[in-house]
XYZ file of C-alpha atoms in Angstrom:
483
model
C 15.259 -13.436 -3.422
C 14.257 -16.237 -5.762
C 15.967 -16.199 -9.118
C 19.012 -14.289 -10.357
C 20.093 -11.146 -8.507
C 18.502 -8.125 -10.192
C 20.687 -5.348 -11.523
C 21.212 -2.309 -9.248
C 18.441 0.292 -9.303
C 20.590 2.867 -11.125
C 21.507 0.350 -13.797
C 17.967 -0.985 -14.155
C 16.150 2.360 -14.328
C 18.835 4.894 -15.198
C 18.075 6.943 -18.313
C 14.419 5.910 -18.372
C 11.462 8.222 -18.020
C 9.864 7.098 -14.763
C 6.372 8.141 -13.701
C 5.294 7.573 -10.101
C 1.624 7.618 -9.081
C 0.391 8.602 -5.618
C 3.309 10.821 -4.633
C 1.569 11.897 -1.414
C 1.159 8.301 -0.269
C 3.688 6.093 1.496
C 4.281 3.925 -1.556
C 4.758 6.752 -4.034
C 6.996 8.856 -1.795
C 9.088 5.783 -0.882
C 9.657 4.966 -4.535
C 10.673 8.562 -5.295
C 13.089 8.579 -2.348
C 14.868 5.370 -3.359
C 15.098 6.425 -6.994
C 16.587 9.777 -5.964
C 19.068 8.029 -3.652
C 20.134 5.966 -6.660
C 20.892 9.132 -8.593
C 17.841 8.977 -10.872
C 16.094 12.287 -11.527
C 14.139 11.513 -14.713
C 11.012 11.259 -12.586
C 7.513 12.616 -13.068
C 5.338 12.325 -9.952
C 1.534 12.373 -9.975
C -1.096 12.795 -7.297
C -4.817 13.571 -7.338
C -4.326 15.882 -4.362
C -2.938 19.383 -4.834
C -1.744 22.168 -2.541
C -3.014 21.892 1.021
C -4.816 18.627 0.202
C -1.489 17.107 -0.906
C 0.078 18.026 2.436
C -2.918 16.635 4.346
C -2.757 13.348 2.426
C 0.982 13.083 3.071
C 0.315 13.665 6.772
C -2.389 10.983 6.834
C -0.346 8.322 5.052
C 2.974 8.706 6.864
C 1.915 7.883 10.416
C 5.081 5.858 11.046
C 7.010 9.159 11.099
C 6.963 11.672 13.947
C 5.335 15.046 13.159
C 8.779 16.629 12.764
C 9.943 13.810 10.497
C 6.782 14.118 8.396
C 7.373 17.811 7.852
C 10.986 17.153 6.856
C 9.988 14.325 4.515
C 7.371 16.477 2.793
C 9.854 19.317 2.399
C 12.399 16.894 0.949
C 9.859 15.549 -1.533
C 8.898 19.037 -2.668
C 12.555 20.023 -3.084
C 13.468 17.186 -5.440
C 14.411 18.249 -9.012
C 11.543 16.275 -10.538
C 8.341 17.105 -12.395
C 5.165 17.067 -10.275
C 1.632 16.855 -11.740
C -1.122 17.175 -9.126
C -4.840 17.861 -8.954
C -6.225 18.685 -12.393
C -2.854 17.939 -14.027
C -2.891 14.337 -12.760
C -1.476 11.896 -15.362
C -0.345 14.683 -17.668
C 2.271 13.283 -20.124
C 1.757 9.737 -18.765
C 2.027 8.451 -22.347
C 5.719 9.416 -22.294
C 6.542 7.007 -19.456
C 8.987 4.177 -20.026
C 7.994 2.646 -16.663
C 5.036 3.562 -14.430
C 5.304 2.958 -10.674
C 1.842 2.352 -9.228
C 0.504 1.992 -5.655
C -1.170 -1.289 -4.821
C -4.737 0.029 -5.137
C -4.225 1.933 -8.388
C -6.656 -0.214 -10.400
C -9.544 0.598 -8.064
C -9.681 4.238 -9.191
C -11.471 5.310 -12.390
C -9.000 8.177 -12.835
C -6.300 5.603 -13.614
C -8.006 4.209 -16.697
C -5.255 5.716 -18.942
C -2.716 3.690 -16.976
C -4.724 0.523 -17.497
C -4.787 1.220 -21.238
C -1.029 1.740 -21.336
C -0.451 -1.450 -19.345
C -2.604 -3.438 -21.756
C -0.526 -2.042 -24.610
C 2.616 -3.393 -22.964
C 3.871 -0.418 -20.972
C 5.796 -1.816 -17.957
C 4.398 -1.237 -14.479
C 6.474 -1.416 -11.318
C 5.784 -0.748 -7.633
C 7.199 -0.317 -4.172
C 7.030 -4.100 -3.731
C 9.076 -4.570 -6.908
C 11.723 -2.312 -5.411
C 11.639 -4.229 -2.121
C 12.839 -7.291 -4.014
C 15.214 -5.360 -6.257
C 16.905 -3.538 -3.349
C 17.248 -6.266 -0.755
C 20.655 -8.005 -0.719
C 19.385 -10.529 1.827
C 16.876 -13.415 1.769
C 13.213 -12.424 2.052
C 10.433 -14.160 3.964
C 7.149 -13.109 2.368
C 3.815 -13.728 4.098
C 0.397 -13.459 2.484
C -3.066 -14.919 3.048
C -6.642 -13.784 3.466
C -6.294 -13.664 7.241
C -3.418 -13.702 9.718
C -0.602 -12.512 7.454
C 0.443 -9.528 9.572
C 0.405 -11.512 12.822
C 2.399 -14.356 11.282
C 4.967 -11.983 9.765
C 5.282 -10.160 13.093
C 5.842 -13.418 14.991
C 8.452 -14.650 12.497
C 10.351 -11.395 12.861
C 10.260 -11.606 16.663
C 11.434 -15.232 16.618
C 14.403 -14.360 14.404
C 15.370 -11.341 16.494
C 15.248 -13.371 19.715
C 17.422 -16.016 18.028
C 20.164 -13.444 17.504
C 19.576 -12.847 13.794
C 19.580 -9.369 12.274
C 16.078 -9.182 10.880
C 13.921 -6.381 9.506
C 10.148 -6.213 9.152
C 7.848 -4.226 6.898
C 4.089 -4.502 7.169
C 1.427 -3.607 4.648
C 0.307 -0.699 6.825
C 1.115 3.002 6.792
C 1.980 2.841 10.493
C 5.067 0.721 9.724
C 8.363 1.795 8.188
C 8.564 0.840 4.495
C 11.600 -1.351 3.881
C 12.936 1.114 1.316
C 13.757 3.533 4.135
C 16.339 1.181 5.650
C 17.360 -0.713 2.507
C 20.852 0.772 2.701
C 21.347 -0.851 6.119
C 20.645 -4.393 4.904
C 23.471 -6.885 4.447
C 23.487 -10.345 2.788
C 23.433 -12.006 6.212
C 20.176 -10.336 7.305
C 16.557 -11.459 6.952
C 13.780 -9.260 5.599
C 10.237 -10.260 6.628
C 7.455 -8.761 4.487
C 3.693 -8.834 4.900
C 2.374 -8.838 1.304
C -1.207 -8.058 0.277
C -3.122 -9.487 -2.668
C -2.868 -6.143 -4.466
C 0.898 -6.050 -4.015
C 1.117 -9.478 -5.628
C -0.600 -8.390 -8.847
C 2.023 -8.559 -11.584
C 4.889 -9.196 -9.139
C 7.659 -11.062 -11.037
C 9.554 -12.152 -7.902
C 9.052 -14.664 -5.111
C 10.683 -14.734 -1.664
C 13.152 -17.360 -0.475
C 10.547 -18.498 2.064
C 6.953 -17.904 0.993
C 4.171 -18.301 3.578
C 0.483 -18.479 2.630
C -1.587 -18.576 5.806
C -5.003 -19.400 4.305
C -7.313 -18.361 1.470
C -11.033 -17.565 1.760
C -13.404 -15.518 -0.436
C -12.318 -11.888 -0.289
C -11.438 -9.010 -2.627
C -13.540 -10.555 -5.384
C -14.433 -7.023 -6.484
C -10.724 -6.623 -7.252
C -10.168 -9.916 -9.036
C -13.547 -10.928 -10.428
C -13.618 -14.602 -9.446
C -12.421 -16.780 -6.606
C -10.175 -18.625 -9.041
C -8.473 -15.375 -10.042
C -8.011 -14.398 -6.385
C -6.401 -17.765 -5.605
C -4.018 -17.360 -8.535
C -2.994 -13.912 -7.320
C -2.153 -15.392 -3.913
C -0.226 -18.202 -5.635
C 1.996 -15.508 -7.159
C 3.863 -15.438 -3.828
C 5.492 -18.799 -4.621
C 5.018 -18.937 -8.407
C 8.502 -17.614 -9.192
C 10.369 -19.594 -6.548
C 13.529 -21.440 -7.591
C 14.583 -25.012 -6.634
C 16.291 -23.874 -3.415
C 13.318 -21.824 -2.168
C 10.730 -22.973 0.383
C 6.918 -22.745 0.531
C 5.039 -22.803 3.854
C 1.391 -23.743 3.254
C -1.732 -24.469 5.305
C -2.680 -28.150 4.957
C -6.115 -27.470 6.479
C -7.120 -25.009 3.749
C -8.228 -26.531 0.448
C -6.701 -23.766 -1.675
C -3.287 -23.617 -0.030
C -3.041 -27.394 0.340
C -3.520 -27.745 -3.430
C -0.593 -25.382 -4.039
C 1.812 -27.865 -2.468
C 1.834 -29.915 -5.682
C 3.184 -26.871 -7.587
C 5.884 -25.914 -5.053
C 9.550 -26.934 -5.264
C 9.874 -27.540 -1.527
C 6.497 -27.477 0.258
C 6.313 -27.487 4.049
C 2.823 -27.839 5.521
C 1.340 -26.831 8.856
C -1.868 -28.344 10.250
C -4.113 -28.462 13.298
C -5.769 -31.693 12.170
C -3.150 -33.745 10.301
C 0.537 -34.628 10.841
C 2.411 -33.489 7.712
C 6.083 -34.401 7.498
C 8.087 -32.351 6.937
C 5.950 -29.700 8.582
C 4.389 -28.550 11.836
C 1.382 -30.094 13.564
C -0.434 -30.536 16.862
C 0.119 -33.637 18.961
C -2.084 -33.378 22.017
C -0.812 -30.520 24.160
C 2.344 -29.952 22.160
C 3.445 -28.647 18.775
C 5.773 -30.814 16.715
C 8.113 -29.189 14.205
C 9.167 -32.110 12.015
C 12.156 -31.500 9.771
C 14.037 -33.989 7.597
C 16.548 -34.957 10.290
C 15.119 -33.682 13.563
C 12.043 -32.828 15.611
C 11.487 -29.811 17.834
C 8.755 -29.883 20.469
C 7.013 -26.681 21.589
C 4.449 -26.824 24.453
C 1.056 -25.574 23.323
C 0.630 -23.983 26.743
C 2.942 -21.095 25.767
C 0.088 -19.669 23.666
C -2.196 -17.252 25.508
C -5.034 -17.854 23.020
C -6.013 -21.388 22.003
C -8.606 -20.613 19.348
C -8.206 -22.076 15.863
C -6.994 -18.786 14.387
C -4.360 -18.207 17.061
C -3.063 -21.769 16.742
C -2.853 -21.613 12.941
C -0.952 -18.332 13.105
C 1.492 -19.825 15.611
C 2.013 -22.962 13.513
C 2.748 -20.950 10.372
C 5.188 -18.687 12.198
C 6.958 -21.591 13.913
C 7.448 -23.434 10.641
C 8.756 -20.443 8.693
C 10.991 -19.214 11.521
C 12.467 -22.666 12.069
C 13.267 -22.928 8.344
C 15.090 -19.582 8.652
C 17.153 -20.849 11.583
C 15.278 -19.601 14.650
C 16.024 -21.484 17.861
C 13.406 -23.346 19.900
C 13.920 -21.222 23.062
C 13.551 -18.022 21.042
C 10.354 -19.255 19.393
C 8.887 -20.228 22.761
C 9.808 -16.830 24.204
C 8.201 -14.946 21.288
C 4.949 -16.897 21.592
C 4.846 -16.634 25.379
C 5.139 -12.835 25.265
C 2.684 -12.302 22.408
C -0.555 -10.630 23.532
C -2.146 -9.783 20.195
C -1.948 -6.745 17.928
C -4.147 -3.693 17.331
C -7.205 -4.249 15.123
C -6.778 -8.023 15.402
C -9.137 -9.616 17.955
C -7.741 -7.964 21.098
C -9.419 -7.176 24.397
C -9.403 -3.373 24.682
C -11.190 -2.944 27.989
C -13.653 -4.142 30.561
C -16.555 -1.975 31.690
C -18.960 -3.051 34.441
C -17.751 -6.645 34.093
C -18.237 -6.756 30.289
C -15.213 -7.440 28.051
C -14.864 -5.460 24.818
C -12.998 -7.088 21.917
C -11.861 -5.019 18.925
C -11.318 -6.920 15.658
C -11.668 -4.187 13.033
C -9.252 -5.912 10.651
C -11.861 -8.650 10.169
C -12.782 -7.134 6.803
C -14.250 -10.357 5.386
C -16.721 -13.001 6.608
C -14.088 -15.702 7.104
C -12.092 -13.484 9.463
C -15.169 -12.593 11.488
C -16.191 -16.258 11.578
C -12.793 -17.119 13.047
C -13.225 -14.501 15.778
C -16.729 -15.761 16.571
C -15.385 -19.319 16.744
C -12.995 -18.301 19.504
C -15.710 -16.861 21.779
C -16.217 -19.138 24.787
C -18.943 -17.293 26.705
C -22.091 -15.283 25.918
C -21.451 -12.263 23.708
C -23.034 -9.637 21.484
C -21.607 -9.211 17.979
C -21.365 -5.862 16.180
C -20.852 -6.414 12.440
C -21.323 -4.714 9.087
C -19.743 -2.096 6.862
C -19.024 -2.010 3.138
C -18.612 -5.045 0.892
C -18.887 -4.210 -2.843
C -20.818 -6.737 -4.943
C -21.602 -8.803 -1.848
C -24.122 -11.640 -1.928
C -26.043 -13.284 0.881
C -24.020 -16.478 0.396
C -20.783 -14.603 1.071
C -21.725 -14.462 4.750
C -22.330 -18.215 5.119
C -19.106 -18.732 7.149
C -20.191 -16.065 9.634
C -23.768 -17.421 9.811
C -22.511 -20.960 10.454
C -20.021 -19.826 13.103
C -22.709 -17.822 14.901
C -25.034 -20.828 14.799
C -22.461 -22.831 16.763
C -21.583 -19.998 19.171
C -23.063 -18.646 22.429
C -24.021 -15.361 20.737
C -26.925 -13.506 22.372
C -27.576 -10.839 19.727
C -26.147 -9.427 16.487
C -26.115 -5.663 15.916
C -25.643 -4.501 12.322
C -24.118 -1.305 10.929
C -23.154 0.115 7.550
C -24.305 -0.373 3.983
C -24.340 -4.178 4.212
C -26.710 -4.248 7.194
C -29.724 -5.250 5.107
C -27.809 -7.975 3.310
C -26.394 -9.284 6.569
C -29.876 -9.287 8.055
C -31.001 -11.589 5.247
C -27.921 -13.782 5.609
C -28.487 -14.227 9.358
C -32.274 -14.577 9.219
C -32.210 -18.186 10.427
C -30.333 -17.408 13.637
C -32.375 -17.966 16.782
C -31.187 -14.731 18.390
C -32.156 -11.096 17.797
C -30.564 -9.454 14.746
C -30.962 -5.678 14.876
C -30.141 -2.994 12.314
C -28.550 -0.031 14.198
C -26.884 1.871 11.366
C -23.801 3.390 13.028
C -21.090 2.030 15.282
C -21.957 4.535 17.998
C -25.583 3.415 18.028
C -24.633 -0.264 17.981
C -22.202 0.232 20.851
C -24.862 1.926 22.973
C -27.281 -0.897 22.247
C -24.645 -3.536 23.076
C -24.085 -1.915 26.466
C -27.774 -2.183 27.255
C -27.891 -5.873 26.266
C -24.822 -7.280 27.997
C -24.373 -8.398 31.597
C -21.265 -8.878 33.766
C -19.235 -11.869 32.571
C -20.296 -11.392 28.952
C -18.493 -9.788 25.998
C -19.021 -7.413 23.090
C -17.180 -8.492 19.940
C -16.663 -5.922 17.200
C -15.759 -8.054 14.183
C -17.305 -6.370 11.118
C -16.910 -9.045 8.378
C -16.831 -6.087 5.963
C -14.595 -3.264 4.868
C -14.869 0.164 6.453
C -15.112 2.588 3.543
C -18.804 3.440 3.903
C -18.442 5.221 7.253
C -14.693 5.337 7.986
C -11.455 6.139 6.199
C -10.075 2.662 6.889
C -10.180 -0.214 9.389
C -7.773 1.638 11.703
C -10.066 4.646 12.115
C -12.982 2.243 12.653
C -11.110 0.269 15.307
C -9.918 3.445 17.007
C -13.515 4.663 17.210
C -14.567 1.450 18.947
C -11.691 1.813 21.435
C -12.683 5.437 22.083
C -16.246 4.359 22.809
C -15.004 1.762 25.286
C -12.752 4.304 27.010
C -15.584 6.833 27.233
C -17.834 4.221 28.844
C -15.557 3.779 31.871
């Protein structure tokens, strides 16, 4: 971790009145567990859900546990000698808190306005991510970015493991084990790889030893107000780095490239330039250029050669090499990588038509990247929720479609009308279908053998689905039912 080692949890928080929001969620329950393991019981937990709804929310948010483990974890939480305020008692006595632990999306909920007021008055806020940094005795590799952060973090972790390092990984996803659950197993010689979201960066006073920012594009502006504010939140990942820490930045992205001037030790990766030190393409090979040596990786080890896949590989190679991964291990990790759920993966072929699920494309830049990788005729299904969206927000998707072999665009969700306006100049049919099921049926009627259906929404999922996972799972179910 950048900066001086923090005091132990018991020393830092012992004797303080600690309030934890979202006790039924992964973040809240993880915080309560680690505080209890540290011998701290001056805890008041809060959750909007009560009774059976609390149990259902706990079940929904702890998918990384088996059903038996979930039941045991819920029973453990309910048995703790702490105060619990749920349902109508939510935030009772919050004014008494010395420190308030909040989940990453706390500021999106109107019910948390009292917390915002207390924060503005100087009441300290903390979070699960704070505790990640305060618990870990080992160096951290933190990865953020508008797109690609989970894939890059996953690849770094695999490269380190295959190099013989003890490495741990925690993703920003309730299907992955929060680091706090194996914090006691970490030693100073390990590596901890973290995927870090923009919301987890808000107010974070720490930076990782190696900070990776994959790219930045307009997104989450409803959270941060302006693009400038969003960029500054992403910059938080490396803002607190010390002189011996390292920043891995995308030289082909105007926002991340500009951050290099503010980093102690910037290392750049690029598809179009040859930064040194850094990682870049040289014909059919990847060059990892360090101060005293070069490592050559054949580009042919990648199964996907689209711009997004190459950028993700470059970022992972650079960060992993800085952490000591070996060239053979990095080649092996890339050669075996076949993509991840919800991230531009082929989920089936029906009657000669390929179906590609990319539900994590929750912004126009991500969907544009997926469109840019399509090499043959395809039908795009897009749309969903995008608060405060404007027609201009979808310019990257419109431009990518204009250069692609798309045959039709099928729109769903609350943004369908806006997307229809944004794509009005396309010389292909743009149809408003409403639901994913209806759009899927229409796509089947439009496509022919050898073509593809790409589900890359360019929007969030909260109008018709609980989250992008449920949305992606529904698309997969539709493909499976079509066989």
